[in-house]
Each structure stands twice: as structure tokens, then as C-alpha cells.
XYZ file of C-alpha atoms in Angstrom:
687
model
C -169.213 -35.758 20.265
C -171.744 -37.025 18.069
C -174.405 -36.693 20.387
C -173.098 -33.114 21.495
C -173.728 -32.281 17.809
C -176.829 -33.999 17.254
C -178.696 -32.721 20.449
C -178.154 -28.878 18.879
C -175.744 -27.977 21.882
C -173.311 -25.189 20.387
C -170.207 -26.937 20.110
C -168.115 -24.100 20.086
C -168.681 -23.832 23.806
C -166.713 -26.934 24.477
C -163.629 -25.863 22.361
C -161.820 -24.583 25.293
C -162.684 -27.760 27.585
C -160.702 -29.929 24.724
C -158.021 -27.231 24.171
C -157.200 -27.178 27.992
C -157.120 -31.112 28.065
C -154.947 -31.122 25.065
C -157.473 -33.210 22.761
C -157.800 -30.884 20.063
C -155.818 -33.081 17.179
C -158.171 -35.735 18.101
C -161.432 -33.716 18.103
C -160.648 -32.253 14.754
C -159.843 -35.914 13.383
C -163.206 -36.907 14.627
C -164.850 -33.839 13.234
C -163.500 -34.273 9.681
C -164.719 -37.767 9.617
C -168.368 -36.605 10.320
C -168.150 -33.726 8.262
C -167.043 -36.420 5.266
C -169.789 -38.524 5.592
C -172.649 -36.255 6.704
C -171.452 -33.851 3.849
C -172.382 -36.456 1.565
C -176.061 -37.005 2.648
C -179.398 -35.192 0.859
C -181.273 -32.894 3.596
C -183.863 -35.028 3.537
C -182.193 -37.410 5.587
C -183.309 -36.868 9.218
C -183.348 -38.199 12.612
C -185.646 -37.927 15.433
C -184.230 -36.826 18.649
C -185.271 -37.923 21.975
C -186.944 -34.496 22.613
C -188.931 -35.183 19.278
C -187.108 -32.620 17.391
C -185.745 -33.684 14.152
C -182.317 -33.029 12.943
C -181.255 -33.054 9.199
C -177.539 -34.248 7.680
C -176.837 -30.464 7.022
C -177.715 -29.480 10.594
C -175.099 -32.027 11.659
C -172.968 -31.261 9.145
C -172.809 -27.357 9.674
C -172.318 -27.997 13.450
C -169.412 -30.053 12.835
C -168.033 -27.877 10.106
C -168.187 -24.579 11.996
C -166.245 -26.393 15.018
C -163.792 -27.949 12.999
C -162.925 -24.337 11.290
C -162.943 -22.448 14.829
C -160.470 -25.305 15.909
C -157.760 -23.909 13.557
C -159.039 -20.308 13.379
C -159.558 -20.251 9.586
C -160.958 -16.394 10.041
C -157.895 -14.658 11.803
C -155.841 -12.548 9.844
C -152.209 -14.017 9.138
C -150.691 -11.026 10.931
C -151.934 -12.965 14.141
C -150.443 -16.264 13.264
C -146.982 -15.856 14.765
C -144.971 -17.859 17.052
C -142.722 -17.298 20.025
C -140.189 -19.970 19.147
C -137.744 -21.251 16.538
C -140.211 -22.791 14.223
C -142.152 -21.781 11.405
C -144.952 -18.879 11.799
C -148.042 -20.755 13.238
C -150.069 -19.598 10.428
C -148.724 -22.176 8.240
C -149.553 -24.653 10.723
C -153.025 -23.900 11.615
C -154.493 -25.978 9.070
C -155.911 -29.472 9.101
C -153.108 -31.154 7.580
C -151.164 -29.743 11.086
C -153.844 -30.995 13.152
C -153.749 -34.180 11.583
C -150.171 -34.645 11.667
C -150.322 -33.376 15.600
C -152.899 -36.248 16.048
C -150.756 -38.831 14.360
C -147.506 -37.876 16.272
C -149.661 -38.287 19.470
C -150.973 -41.770 18.508
C -147.526 -42.795 17.779
C -145.939 -41.410 21.118
C -148.819 -43.138 22.969
C -148.244 -46.652 21.088
C -144.394 -46.230 21.826
C -144.987 -45.456 25.377
C -147.484 -48.390 25.639
C -144.740 -50.868 24.125
C -142.092 -49.947 26.726
C -144.328 -50.897 29.434
C -143.916 -54.615 30.013
C -146.378 -54.559 32.504
C -149.358 -53.467 29.978
C -150.204 -56.481 27.881
C -153.097 -54.494 25.698
C -154.360 -51.114 24.852
C -157.268 -49.157 26.927
C -160.298 -50.369 26.126
C -161.029 -47.049 24.768
C -158.784 -47.570 22.096
C -159.867 -49.096 18.710
C -157.722 -50.756 15.960
C -158.312 -47.978 13.625
C -157.362 -45.060 16.219
C -153.758 -46.394 15.890
C -153.574 -45.823 12.581
C -152.201 -42.854 10.960
C -155.044 -40.547 9.167
C -154.001 -38.046 6.295
C -156.291 -35.397 3.934
C -156.507 -38.192 1.476
C -159.056 -39.982 3.774
C -161.123 -37.235 3.760
C -161.315 -36.337 -0.289
C -164.305 -33.943 0.211
C -162.866 -31.881 2.749
C -159.662 -31.699 0.793
C -161.306 -30.472 -2.120
C -163.003 -27.608 -0.372
C -159.803 -26.611 1.663
C -158.172 -26.264 -1.734
C -160.932 -24.083 -3.108
C -160.858 -22.216 0.242
C -156.795 -21.567 -0.460
C -157.512 -20.677 -4.149
C -159.960 -18.192 -3.222
C -157.530 -16.632 -0.603
C -154.905 -16.408 -3.249
C -156.745 -15.085 -6.438
C -159.917 -13.969 -7.707
C -162.529 -16.804 -8.891
C -162.526 -18.319 -11.847
C -162.914 -21.484 -13.928
C -166.723 -21.695 -13.676
C -167.736 -23.500 -16.800
C -171.216 -23.360 -18.345
C -173.547 -26.173 -18.283
C -171.355 -27.728 -15.400
C -173.214 -28.902 -12.059
C -171.804 -26.353 -10.327
C -172.757 -23.566 -12.686
C -176.270 -24.843 -12.596
C -176.024 -24.829 -8.684
C -175.082 -21.251 -8.534
C -177.734 -20.267 -10.884
C -180.413 -22.094 -8.615
C -179.121 -20.698 -5.508
C -179.382 -17.033 -6.993
C -182.582 -17.229 -8.162
C -183.791 -18.531 -4.629
C -181.781 -16.199 -2.741
C -183.294 -12.790 -4.839
C -186.465 -14.348 -6.056
C -188.111 -11.313 -4.855
C -185.628 -8.753 -6.614
C -185.713 -10.737 -9.972
C -189.538 -10.035 -10.195
C -190.091 -8.208 -13.203
C -186.567 -7.456 -13.991
C -183.130 -9.245 -14.748
C -182.414 -11.974 -13.184
C -179.469 -12.145 -10.641
C -178.467 -15.485 -11.930
C -177.341 -13.616 -15.224
C -174.425 -12.327 -13.502
C -173.055 -15.903 -13.521
C -173.027 -16.370 -17.168
C -176.357 -18.042 -17.640
C -179.038 -16.750 -19.566
C -181.938 -15.347 -17.472
C -183.780 -17.941 -15.281
C -187.558 -17.136 -14.743
C -188.826 -16.750 -11.079
C -190.173 -20.236 -10.160
C -192.007 -19.318 -6.964
C -195.524 -18.187 -7.323
C -197.296 -15.145 -5.418
C -196.968 -15.385 -1.669
C -194.726 -18.200 -1.888
C -191.929 -18.221 0.360
C -189.872 -20.643 -1.461
C -188.706 -22.553 1.610
C -189.588 -25.881 -0.309
C -187.446 -25.023 -3.393
C -184.038 -25.036 -2.302
C -181.793 -27.648 -3.812
C -181.824 -31.017 -2.021
C -178.271 -31.664 -2.629
C -175.512 -32.825 -0.238
C -173.448 -30.028 1.906
C -170.188 -30.406 0.212
C -172.022 -29.763 -3.318
C -173.539 -26.557 -2.258
C -170.321 -25.451 -0.457
C -168.703 -25.883 -3.967
C -170.765 -23.305 -5.477
C -170.800 -20.857 -2.656
C -168.164 -18.480 -3.646
C -169.387 -18.341 -6.743
C -172.830 -17.510 -5.498
C -171.129 -14.661 -3.376
C -169.297 -13.691 -6.057
C -172.276 -12.969 -8.457
C -174.257 -11.260 -5.708
C -171.567 -8.689 -5.088
C -170.747 -7.912 -8.732
C -174.490 -7.195 -9.102
C -174.915 -5.081 -6.220
C -171.775 -3.334 -7.210
C -172.876 -2.638 -10.908
C -176.760 -1.393 -9.215
C -178.411 -4.389 -10.333
C -178.907 -5.464 -6.686
C -179.878 -3.189 -3.695
C -177.948 -3.577 -0.372
C -180.663 -4.574 1.151
C -181.586 -7.570 -0.800
C -177.955 -8.397 -0.922
C -178.117 -8.899 2.820
C -181.200 -10.402 3.116
C -180.178 -13.093 0.177
C -176.868 -13.979 1.912
C -178.988 -14.358 5.374
C -181.061 -16.821 3.578
C -178.363 -19.008 2.310
C -176.815 -18.921 5.754
C -180.156 -20.384 7.147
C -180.508 -23.013 4.600
C -177.114 -24.223 5.004
C -175.260 -22.844 8.290
C -171.926 -24.021 7.346
C -171.930 -21.619 4.180
C -171.294 -18.999 6.673
C -167.652 -20.126 6.632
C -167.355 -19.823 2.822
C -168.965 -16.175 2.954
C -166.614 -14.964 5.586
C -163.555 -16.066 3.684
C -164.658 -14.650 0.496
C -165.296 -11.219 2.172
C -161.790 -11.682 3.792
C -159.954 -12.211 0.532
C -161.775 -9.271 -1.595
C -161.304 -6.803 0.972
C -157.457 -7.534 0.492
C -157.562 -7.021 -3.405
C -158.479 -3.790 -3.083
C -160.498 -3.722 -6.213
C -163.955 -3.060 -5.103
C -165.046 0.521 -4.890
C -166.036 1.693 -1.357
C -169.641 1.772 -0.474
C -170.955 5.311 1.166
C -172.793 4.412 4.760
C -175.504 7.269 3.832
C -178.292 5.725 5.303
C -180.171 4.867 2.222
C -178.402 2.493 0.164
C -176.421 1.226 3.468
C -176.991 1.625 6.932
C -175.647 4.774 8.147
C -173.571 5.045 11.458
C -173.904 8.901 12.054
C -176.103 8.463 15.040
C -173.320 7.159 17.132
C -170.038 8.049 14.840
C -169.311 11.217 17.392
C -169.627 9.285 20.597
C -167.304 6.307 19.298
C -164.786 9.253 18.285
C -164.748 10.536 21.768
C -164.636 7.253 23.665
C -161.580 6.468 21.519
C -160.366 9.746 22.261
C -160.645 8.785 26.134
C -159.478 5.373 25.756
C -156.094 6.383 24.214
C -155.448 9.596 26.343
C -153.063 8.116 28.278
C -150.546 7.548 25.227
C -150.632 10.873 23.951
C -151.851 9.792 20.408
C -153.884 12.110 17.929
C -156.970 10.084 17.076
C -157.833 10.723 13.334
C -161.124 12.673 13.260
C -164.258 10.745 11.825
C -166.206 13.793 10.624
C -164.872 17.060 9.333
C -167.161 19.902 8.389
C -170.233 17.820 9.226
C -169.414 15.467 6.568
C -168.830 11.995 8.216
C -166.284 9.814 6.671
C -168.623 6.839 6.503
C -166.843 4.890 3.704
C -166.373 1.033 3.958
C -164.700 -1.421 1.416
C -167.645 -3.146 -0.557
C -167.202 -6.693 0.731
C -166.665 -5.535 4.512
C -169.902 -3.253 4.022
C -171.762 -6.287 2.640
C -170.296 -8.452 5.383
C -171.415 -6.001 8.324
C -174.721 -5.533 6.839
C -175.318 -9.056 6.819
C -174.195 -9.610 10.537
C -176.748 -6.985 11.730
C -179.767 -8.414 9.857
C -179.429 -11.383 12.321
C -181.280 -10.869 15.519
C -179.466 -11.586 19.367
C -181.213 -15.132 19.630
C -180.424 -18.801 20.167
C -181.067 -19.443 16.479
C -178.541 -16.690 15.328
C -175.919 -17.712 18.020
C -174.163 -20.566 15.595
C -173.614 -17.733 12.762
C -172.572 -14.706 15.057
C -169.956 -17.047 16.792
C -168.380 -17.631 13.490
C -169.071 -14.226 12.046
C -168.645 -11.652 14.852
C -164.943 -12.745 15.284
C -164.188 -12.619 11.655
C -165.947 -9.157 11.275
C -163.721 -7.693 13.966
C -160.554 -9.126 12.656
C -161.679 -8.156 8.896
C -162.545 -4.661 9.955
C -159.374 -4.258 11.905
C -157.436 -5.028 9.140
C -158.789 -2.677 7.019
C -158.039 1.268 6.741
C -158.986 4.020 9.379
C -161.906 4.440 10.316
C -163.601 1.262 9.225
C -163.789 -0.802 12.695
C -164.936 2.825 14.178
C -167.921 2.794 11.715
C -168.643 -0.965 12.183
C -168.495 -0.269 15.924
C -171.107 2.652 15.386
C -173.064 0.431 13.772
C -173.702 -2.498 15.950
C -173.990 -0.259 18.812
C -177.065 1.091 17.304
C -177.626 -2.339 17.522
C -176.693 -3.583 20.670
C -175.900 -0.712 23.285
C -174.451 -3.159 26.069
C -171.577 -4.278 23.554
C -170.625 -0.457 23.360
C -167.515 -0.771 25.511
C -165.795 -4.024 23.779
C -166.611 -2.279 20.324
C -165.077 0.831 21.027
C -162.316 -0.724 22.858
C -161.767 -2.728 19.565
C -162.275 0.324 17.501
C -159.469 2.131 19.498
C -156.694 -0.579 18.832
C -157.433 0.164 15.115
C -155.560 3.884 15.378
C -152.257 2.071 15.747
C -152.658 -0.825 12.951
C -152.048 1.478 10.035
C -149.788 4.358 11.630
C -146.378 3.447 12.599
C -145.843 6.956 14.125
C -148.534 5.938 16.557
C -147.044 2.789 17.365
C -143.830 4.620 18.320
C -145.564 6.978 20.418
C -147.594 3.953 21.807
C -143.963 2.571 22.924
C -142.849 5.960 24.305
C -145.319 6.030 26.321
C -144.682 2.788 27.669
C -141.038 3.743 28.673
C -142.157 6.972 30.304
C -144.897 5.448 31.917
C -143.253 2.666 33.789
C -140.351 5.200 34.635
C -142.760 7.687 36.091
C -141.773 10.563 33.621
C -145.348 10.782 31.739
C -147.494 13.676 32.393
C -150.516 11.724 31.137
C -149.269 8.749 32.757
C -152.278 6.814 35.073
C -150.246 6.570 37.905
C -147.371 8.926 38.678
C -145.327 6.736 40.583
C -144.359 4.763 37.454
C -143.738 0.858 37.589
C -145.878 -1.887 36.465
C -148.953 -0.145 37.910
C -148.695 2.947 35.376
C -147.464 0.488 32.913
C -150.497 -1.959 32.799
C -152.663 0.183 34.762
C -156.255 -1.941 36.153
C -156.946 -3.223 32.615
C -159.865 -1.961 30.795
C -163.550 -1.044 31.674
C -166.023 1.582 32.283
C -166.867 1.131 35.986
C -165.639 4.695 36.646
C -167.770 7.652 36.779
C -168.044 9.304 33.232
C -168.043 6.379 31.301
C -164.829 4.832 29.649
C -161.661 5.617 31.326
C -157.932 5.701 29.971
C -156.195 2.455 29.045
C -152.674 1.976 30.216
C -150.368 2.016 27.378
C -149.168 -1.548 27.982
C -152.380 -2.928 27.919
C -152.957 -1.045 24.305
C -149.902 -2.494 22.933
C -150.470 -6.029 24.430
C -153.595 -5.937 22.045
C -151.980 -4.315 19.067
C -148.853 -5.824 19.082
C -149.724 -8.884 16.664
C -150.879 -6.779 13.802
C -147.646 -4.689 13.744
C -146.198 -5.574 10.200
C -142.379 -4.720 10.045
C -140.809 -6.139 13.406
C -137.680 -5.386 12.352
C -138.234 -1.774 12.110
C -139.986 -1.916 15.578
C -136.914 -3.463 17.327
C -134.801 -0.430 16.238
C -137.515 2.048 17.281
C -137.511 0.216 20.961
C -133.678 0.558 20.769
C -133.957 4.135 20.117
C -136.406 4.237 22.741
C -134.559 2.822 25.252
C -131.814 5.250 24.848
C -133.787 8.396 24.784
C -135.123 7.301 28.337
C -131.462 6.759 29.698
C -130.803 9.986 28.224
C -134.018 11.520 30.498
C -132.891 9.258 33.286
C -129.378 11.006 33.065
C -130.841 14.429 33.098
C -133.641 14.379 35.519
C -132.133 11.750 38.176
C -128.161 12.094 38.266
C -128.017 15.743 37.712
C -130.874 16.450 40.028
C -128.256 14.889 43.157
C -125.279 16.907 41.477
C -123.110 15.409 38.776
C -119.983 14.244 40.909
C -117.380 12.031 39.261
C -118.646 8.481 38.749
C -116.076 5.733 40.116
C -116.016 2.386 39.154
C -117.152 -0.916 41.946
C -117.379 -4.506 41.327
C -118.975 -4.938 37.862
C -120.812 -1.465 38.254
C -120.491 2.349 39.053
C -120.731 3.927 42.296
C -121.821 7.932 42.368
C -122.889 9.629 45.362
C -124.851 6.467 46.524
C -128.631 7.656 46.394
C -128.590 9.122 42.617
C -126.555 6.050 41.196
C -128.699 3.520 42.983
C -131.706 5.388 41.479
C -130.606 5.976 38.187
C -129.187 2.585 37.855
C -132.539 0.862 38.984
C -134.638 3.126 36.265
C -131.990 1.941 33.682
C -132.684 -1.683 34.784
C -136.345 -1.265 34.542
C -136.014 0.481 30.955
C -134.047 -2.365 29.673
C -136.321 -4.849 31.192
C -139.134 -3.283 29.378
C -137.189 -2.790 26.301
C -136.232 -6.741 26.122
C -140.043 -7.642 26.907
C -141.338 -5.373 24.323
C -138.859 -7.023 21.362
C -139.455 -10.589 23.166
C -143.279 -10.331 22.437
C -143.295 -8.699 19.382
C -140.804 -10.910 17.146
C -139.866 -13.665 19.402
C -136.383 -15.317 19.119
C -136.143 -14.239 15.204
C -136.204 -10.435 16.501
C -133.897 -11.184 19.178
C -131.210 -13.002 17.134
C -131.847 -9.997 14.797
C -130.969 -7.645 17.835
C -127.668 -9.707 18.522
C -126.354 -9.658 14.935
C -127.424 -6.873 13.376
C -128.787 -4.061 15.201
C -126.113 -4.008 18.288
C -123.177 -4.202 16.303
C -124.574 -1.349 13.989
C -125.012 0.609 17.045
C -121.764 0.604 18.226
C -120.109 0.950 14.604
C -122.078 4.180 14.032
C -121.568 7.369 15.936
C -124.263 8.194 18.718
C -124.565 11.783 20.289
C -126.333 11.252 23.499
C -124.962 14.048 25.139
C -125.173 17.142 23.130
C -123.330 20.002 24.943
C -122.075 17.976 27.364
C -124.888 18.552 29.948
C -124.597 15.157 31.962
C -120.851 15.319 31.770
C -120.836 12.193 29.908
C -122.960 10.133 32.286
C -125.398 9.164 30.046
C -122.545 7.226 27.858
C -121.721 5.419 31.190
C -125.603 4.319 31.871
C -126.157 3.861 28.153
C -123.854 1.327 28.248
C -125.276 -0.793 30.820
C -128.893 -0.031 29.494
C -128.076 -1.905 26.473
C -126.210 -4.803 28.679
C -128.980 -5.164 30.590
C -131.070 -5.088 27.612
C -129.204 -7.586 25.610
C -128.804 -10.051 28.403
C -132.682 -9.985 29.224
C -133.571 -10.216 25.394
C -131.427 -13.325 25.375
C -132.983 -14.936 28.477
C -136.481 -14.538 27.122
C -135.424 -15.954 24.306
C -133.408 -18.950 25.011
C -133.306 -19.291 28.986
C -129.783 -19.647 30.809
C -130.224 -23.566 31.241
C -127.126 -25.460 30.676
C -128.945 -27.329 28.190
C -130.010 -24.981 25.694
C -133.655 -25.732 24.207
C -132.200 -24.372 20.769
C -129.158 -24.513 19.001
C -129.815 -20.842 17.775
C -128.425 -19.733 21.428
C -124.919 -20.875 20.673
C -124.702 -19.728 17.440
C -125.676 -16.368 18.616
C -123.829 -15.872 21.455
C -120.846 -17.157 19.786
C -121.121 -14.517 17.086
C -121.561 -11.969 19.564
C -119.081 -12.610 21.712
C -116.526 -12.778 18.920
C -118.050 -9.352 17.776
C -116.948 -7.867 21.372
C -113.672 -10.151 21.143
C -112.537 -8.402 17.836
C -113.331 -4.799 18.871
C -111.133 -5.695 22.036
C -108.239 -6.929 20.037
C -108.550 -3.653 17.761
C -109.620 -5.402 14.761
C -112.776 -3.586 14.685
C -113.301 0.320 14.627
C -115.892 1.363 16.548
C -117.754 4.638 16.087
C -119.694 4.735 19.194
C -118.647 6.725 22.407
C -115.894 4.807 24.276
C -117.599 5.293 27.534
C -120.668 3.734 26.183
C -118.605 0.892 24.567
C -116.833 0.187 27.917
C -119.826 0.409 30.072
C -121.655 -2.202 27.851
C -118.517 -5.066 27.541
C -117.905 -4.705 31.332
C -121.834 -4.725 31.823
C -122.848 -7.647 29.362
C -119.797 -9.691 30.557
C -120.770 -9.179 34.336
C -124.294 -10.051 34.014
C -123.161 -13.176 32.007
C -120.767 -14.469 34.403
C -123.292 -13.813 37.211
C -126.768 -14.629 35.990
C -126.065 -17.019 32.735
C -121.999 -18.752 32.849
C -123.210 -21.679 31.142
C -123.522 -19.225 28.078
C -119.544 -19.051 27.982
C -119.174 -22.880 27.847
C -120.605 -22.512 24.190
C -117.953 -20.265 23.059
C -114.572 -21.080 21.871
C -111.538 -20.456 24.242
C -109.661 -18.378 22.015
C -112.596 -15.934 22.043
C -112.654 -15.950 25.832
C -108.720 -15.470 26.524
C -109.109 -12.341 24.159
C -111.889 -11.011 26.252
C -110.271 -11.649 29.190
C -107.010 -9.603 27.632
C -108.967 -6.993 26.929
C -110.799 -6.529 30.187
C -107.283 -6.970 31.797
C -105.887 -4.002 29.877
C -108.989 -1.676 31.162
C -108.146 -2.786 34.654
C -110.969 -5.415 35.175
C -108.972 -7.855 36.876
C -111.623 -9.755 38.768
C -113.835 -9.851 35.789
C -111.219 -11.169 33.428
C -110.376 -14.005 35.528
C -114.187 -14.746 36.272
C -114.615 -15.124 32.526
C -112.311 -17.662 32.314
C -113.088 -19.602 35.409
C -116.670 -19.838 34.068
C -115.648 -21.014 30.897
C -115.071 -24.518 31.806
C -111.997 -26.965 32.565
C -110.544 -26.214 29.350
C -110.109 -22.628 30.711
C -108.680 -23.181 33.848
C -105.584 -23.394 32.421
C -105.391 -20.158 31.107
C -107.158 -18.393 33.882
C -104.101 -19.802 36.103
C -101.406 -18.105 33.679
C -103.041 -14.933 33.898
C -102.941 -14.955 37.533
C -99.306 -16.117 37.764
C -98.364 -13.579 34.955
C -95.866 -10.972 36.281
C -97.855 -8.087 34.635
C -100.997 -9.010 36.446
């Protein structure tokens, strides 16, 4: 690893390889050790590589430090840190402490496995005694100090810079070197940090490259947040031109590339505070996106055309809405000062994804403006940038998200007039991905693809699940009106665990109901994981049954919509549970047993008359028989986790509905303890 970093090859390219082989925790530990050591060395310490190239301690430190940060995705917004499981959000785990915890766990597991093999008398040759010991953050005091400062910067505005301290002196020194041209003949930028003005020390024609402080990287990183804060404050008060701000920050990043990480985290934190005045991207003070903004708007409209979502105007009455939060404006101005060459690759690899995430988290049309600015610089990135901007249409507009979900249902059912594929199904939902290979430039993107790109940024998943449930029932209503009524609304009669109607129309309707239910369950699981599925069973579905739902106003479908709706909810619930916890006899989580037990107890209490329902009884009856029938046929192990008294109540209730076969099947699948009760029911004279 040290050889890779010393050779100057971009270590970022190796991250997927290490991740693929599950070596990220061990790699992170090695990188922490490299950072701790080389970050304490003066930049004057250098080595000569085999090709004759000289590499400094700062360069080694920056390569290792940037790769370490990318391993735990420090530049991603917290909204993207979600987990599909029973643990805490991943955002609380993707930290240096968590990576060390994983590493220690792997070492302990390997050591235990080695001891259990009697034939293996010694450790592998590649293992050392020190690598078998647990390692904690206290082993890296400099890294620990920086990480605490990083967290403090995200949590609250900067404070605590005392006059006369070493950090204060470094801040002033860096400011004067970054803005030495701006300081000539004017008040020093260094004075914004609270010190007296420092005179410009570089002579005429001197580039000042030799004047940068020859200090260890850790000491410089400690001062960087205060440097960036002072520079941004000076710019907001008009004491520093935006172009000078971008140039000064670039000089700092060129001097110590690792400072890019602190610059990124500072701008990300300050954008969320909302205390900075907006910057007008007018082409005078800040770069203007006007040349490409209308093109970006048209392409965004084309991309989301299949969803039916209205794209807010970027320009009204000839006036361009070119405003960005000041920290974001400074960040994007900094990025476009770099040339697209090998020397800038290290900076752009870190700053590029951070800029996209930061702009996407800002109000509309921030990402569209960033896309327009970068499109002017690199036209070949236009498609990617415009597509990223199109996602932000949904980030701060709940109505647009609901409309997108509605488009997902109508497209997969073949009921959308704007669908890319009129036949429905997965082809209509997902289309052919994203591309501009078709004639006429960018093509509309299928709603399913758009949702896959935005769901991590949805803030309130609980409300989203309620919307999905409502859209599912609206889809059932459309199915009942367009499918069953088209073939005639004859009376429905019941068969084993299902319904029968005119053969053709029922098969069509039930197929579409299953498709809609499977899509709804997929969206719920994808958006919120097991937590949202648990809320579905314990809160949303009971509330739905307890309240009155008018799905058949005027009786147009002859009550068919309620029967189909009940079966749709049954498939929806069973699929959601399967996605969340599986159907293996041995559950991966104890939550499955708890949730399923409470839901079946609710069903049993309602069948026993202890709960008063508000929904249509046809819907309720279809749901209960459909849900229990699916559990019996596809997930009988769930019945083993339920008390016998509950199973008996369910069986008795089904028997009263003349569902004799299903009543017996529930008890037969309930395990050996339920067989006696099943025999009693069979022998009952009233059976």
C-alpha cells in the first residue's frame, strides 16, 4: 500500500478492489497509521523514487488521507446513509471508529478460527504479532484530534480561535500567502481572523511558493477551517473578490491537497446553516450560468417527461434565477478553476462527488445552475450533469415525489399516456436506463429509474409509505373500472383462497392487482427497510381498517373494487414482510416474530368482535382470507411464531365465513401443538 501511495498512482482507483475483497477495514487501519506518521513530518522531508521523482511527506500524507476519507464516504449527506436491516443507520457507522471495530472483529474471528483448527499450528507468514492486537482511535491521537474538529465543524459554527496561539499564527500566515495579491495596497485578509494586519512579505514578481509554512500536515489541517471561514467572511463583506477567493483556496489545496477534505466539510456544513446571503451568479462577481441554463431546463423537462411532473421555471420574464448559497457558490467557483488534467485528478475525485451531493441538497435550482456552469467547462459531461440536476426536481417537492410514484404504478400497469412502453410491466417501469443515444439528444427516463436515483434523499419515509398505500388503492380502483367493468360486472363467486369471475376478466384483474401490490411492497421496502415495514403492519394497516374508506363512489364497480382492494392489501402486506424478514423457518431477526404476532392478534381480535372496524366488510373479508391464505401457502413458518389461542380464534372466525379449508389449514400449519385443535374442529358436529 505504501508503494502505491509513493508512486503517485491515484489510490482512489484501488478502493473498489479492496471493497470487493472485504479488505476495507484492514486498509483503513493501514492508512490511519500512514497518516499519523507522515502527518507529523515537515514537508521538507522527502524521498526520491526510482524514476528520479521527488515526493514529500505532504504528498504521501495527502494521498493516504484522501483515500481514507473516501472509504467512509465522509462527503456524503446524512440522508444517503440508510440501511436495509435492523441496525442503526449506516451514517452512524461509517466512521473511523466503526472501521477499526470491523477490523478488530475480523482479527478476532480469524484468530478464533485459527485456534479451532488442530492441524494449523502457527499463523500465516503474512501475519505479524502486532496485527493480531486490537487497535483503537487512541492509537492515532493526531487523527482523533482532527476527527473531533471535523465533527465540531459540522455541528456548530467555528469558535475558540484565541489570539496569539500557534493555530492563530498559522491562520494569519496562510491567509496572507493565499491572498497576497489582494493584500497589496489594502487591508490584509488576515485581519478578519482577529489579528492585526500583516504586511505582505512577498516582493514584486515573487510567486511566494517558498513562503508557505514548512509545518507538519496535521498542524496545517487544524488551521484550515478557520482560514476558509475568514476568507468566506471577507468575501461576504466585500473585502475579497470571488475570483480571489477561488484562487486563494486553490493555492491552499495545491500546497496541501489533504486540505481539500476540510474545505469540502466546511462548505457542506455552512450551507446547511442558512446564515449566508445568496450569491448572484451574474457573470461579474460570480460566474454566470446563463449561456447554458435554458438548455439545461429543456433537457430536464425531457428527462422527467414520462412522469408528468412539472419542472419549475429557471428563467421568468427574461430574468435568470441564478442565485446560489454563498458557500456553494464559492465551492463551485473553486472547482471550475481546475484544469482537467492528471494533476487535478486528485482534487476533482474528492470534490466532484461532494459538489454534486452538496448542490443536490440545496433548494431548487442550485444543482441546475451547477450543471450549467460545469457544462460550459466540459461539454462531454453535459448528460451526466443534467441527469443529476433532474433528480433535484423531486428532492424538495413532496408533491413531485407522489406524482413520480403515481407514474410508477400507472406505467407498470400499462395505464399511463406518457409511458415509454404502452404494454406495461417492468419494461415500462424501468425502460432502458438513461442515455442520449437516441436521435434528438436526451430521451425521457422511465419513472422507476428516476425513483431509484432519488429515494435516498426522501426525508419523511413514514408519510411516503402512506402515499404508497393510497396509490395502491387508487390503482386497484383503476383496475376495477378499466378491467373488470370492460368484461361485464357479473357476480363474483369464491373458490379456494381466491375469487372467480367470468374467468378472463378475473384473471386479468387479479394479475394486475398482484403486480401493483408487488410494486408497492418493493417501494416501501426500498425506501424505509424493516422499520417502515414494521410501521406498515403495526400502524398503517390497522388504521386503514379502522377508518372508513370510500373506494366505490356511486357503486360503479358493483363492490368489485373492495374485493380486489382486500386482495391487493393482502399481497402488499405479505410481499413487504417477505422482503423485510424472509420466510426461512429460522428468522434473521426477532422483529419478524414480534410484528407478525401483533398483526395476527389484531386480525383475531377483529374477527372475535373485540375491535370495531370502519372499512367496507367486503374489503376486510378479502384481506383476511387473502392474507392468511398466502401465509399458509407461501410462508407457513410464520404461523409457528404465533400463540395457539390466536390461531384458534382465526380458525373459528374463518369457519363462520364458510372458509372451512383455510380454517383447518391454519391449524395444520401451526405446528404439532395445533393438531389437536384442528382435529376437534374437524370432528365438531357443526363443521
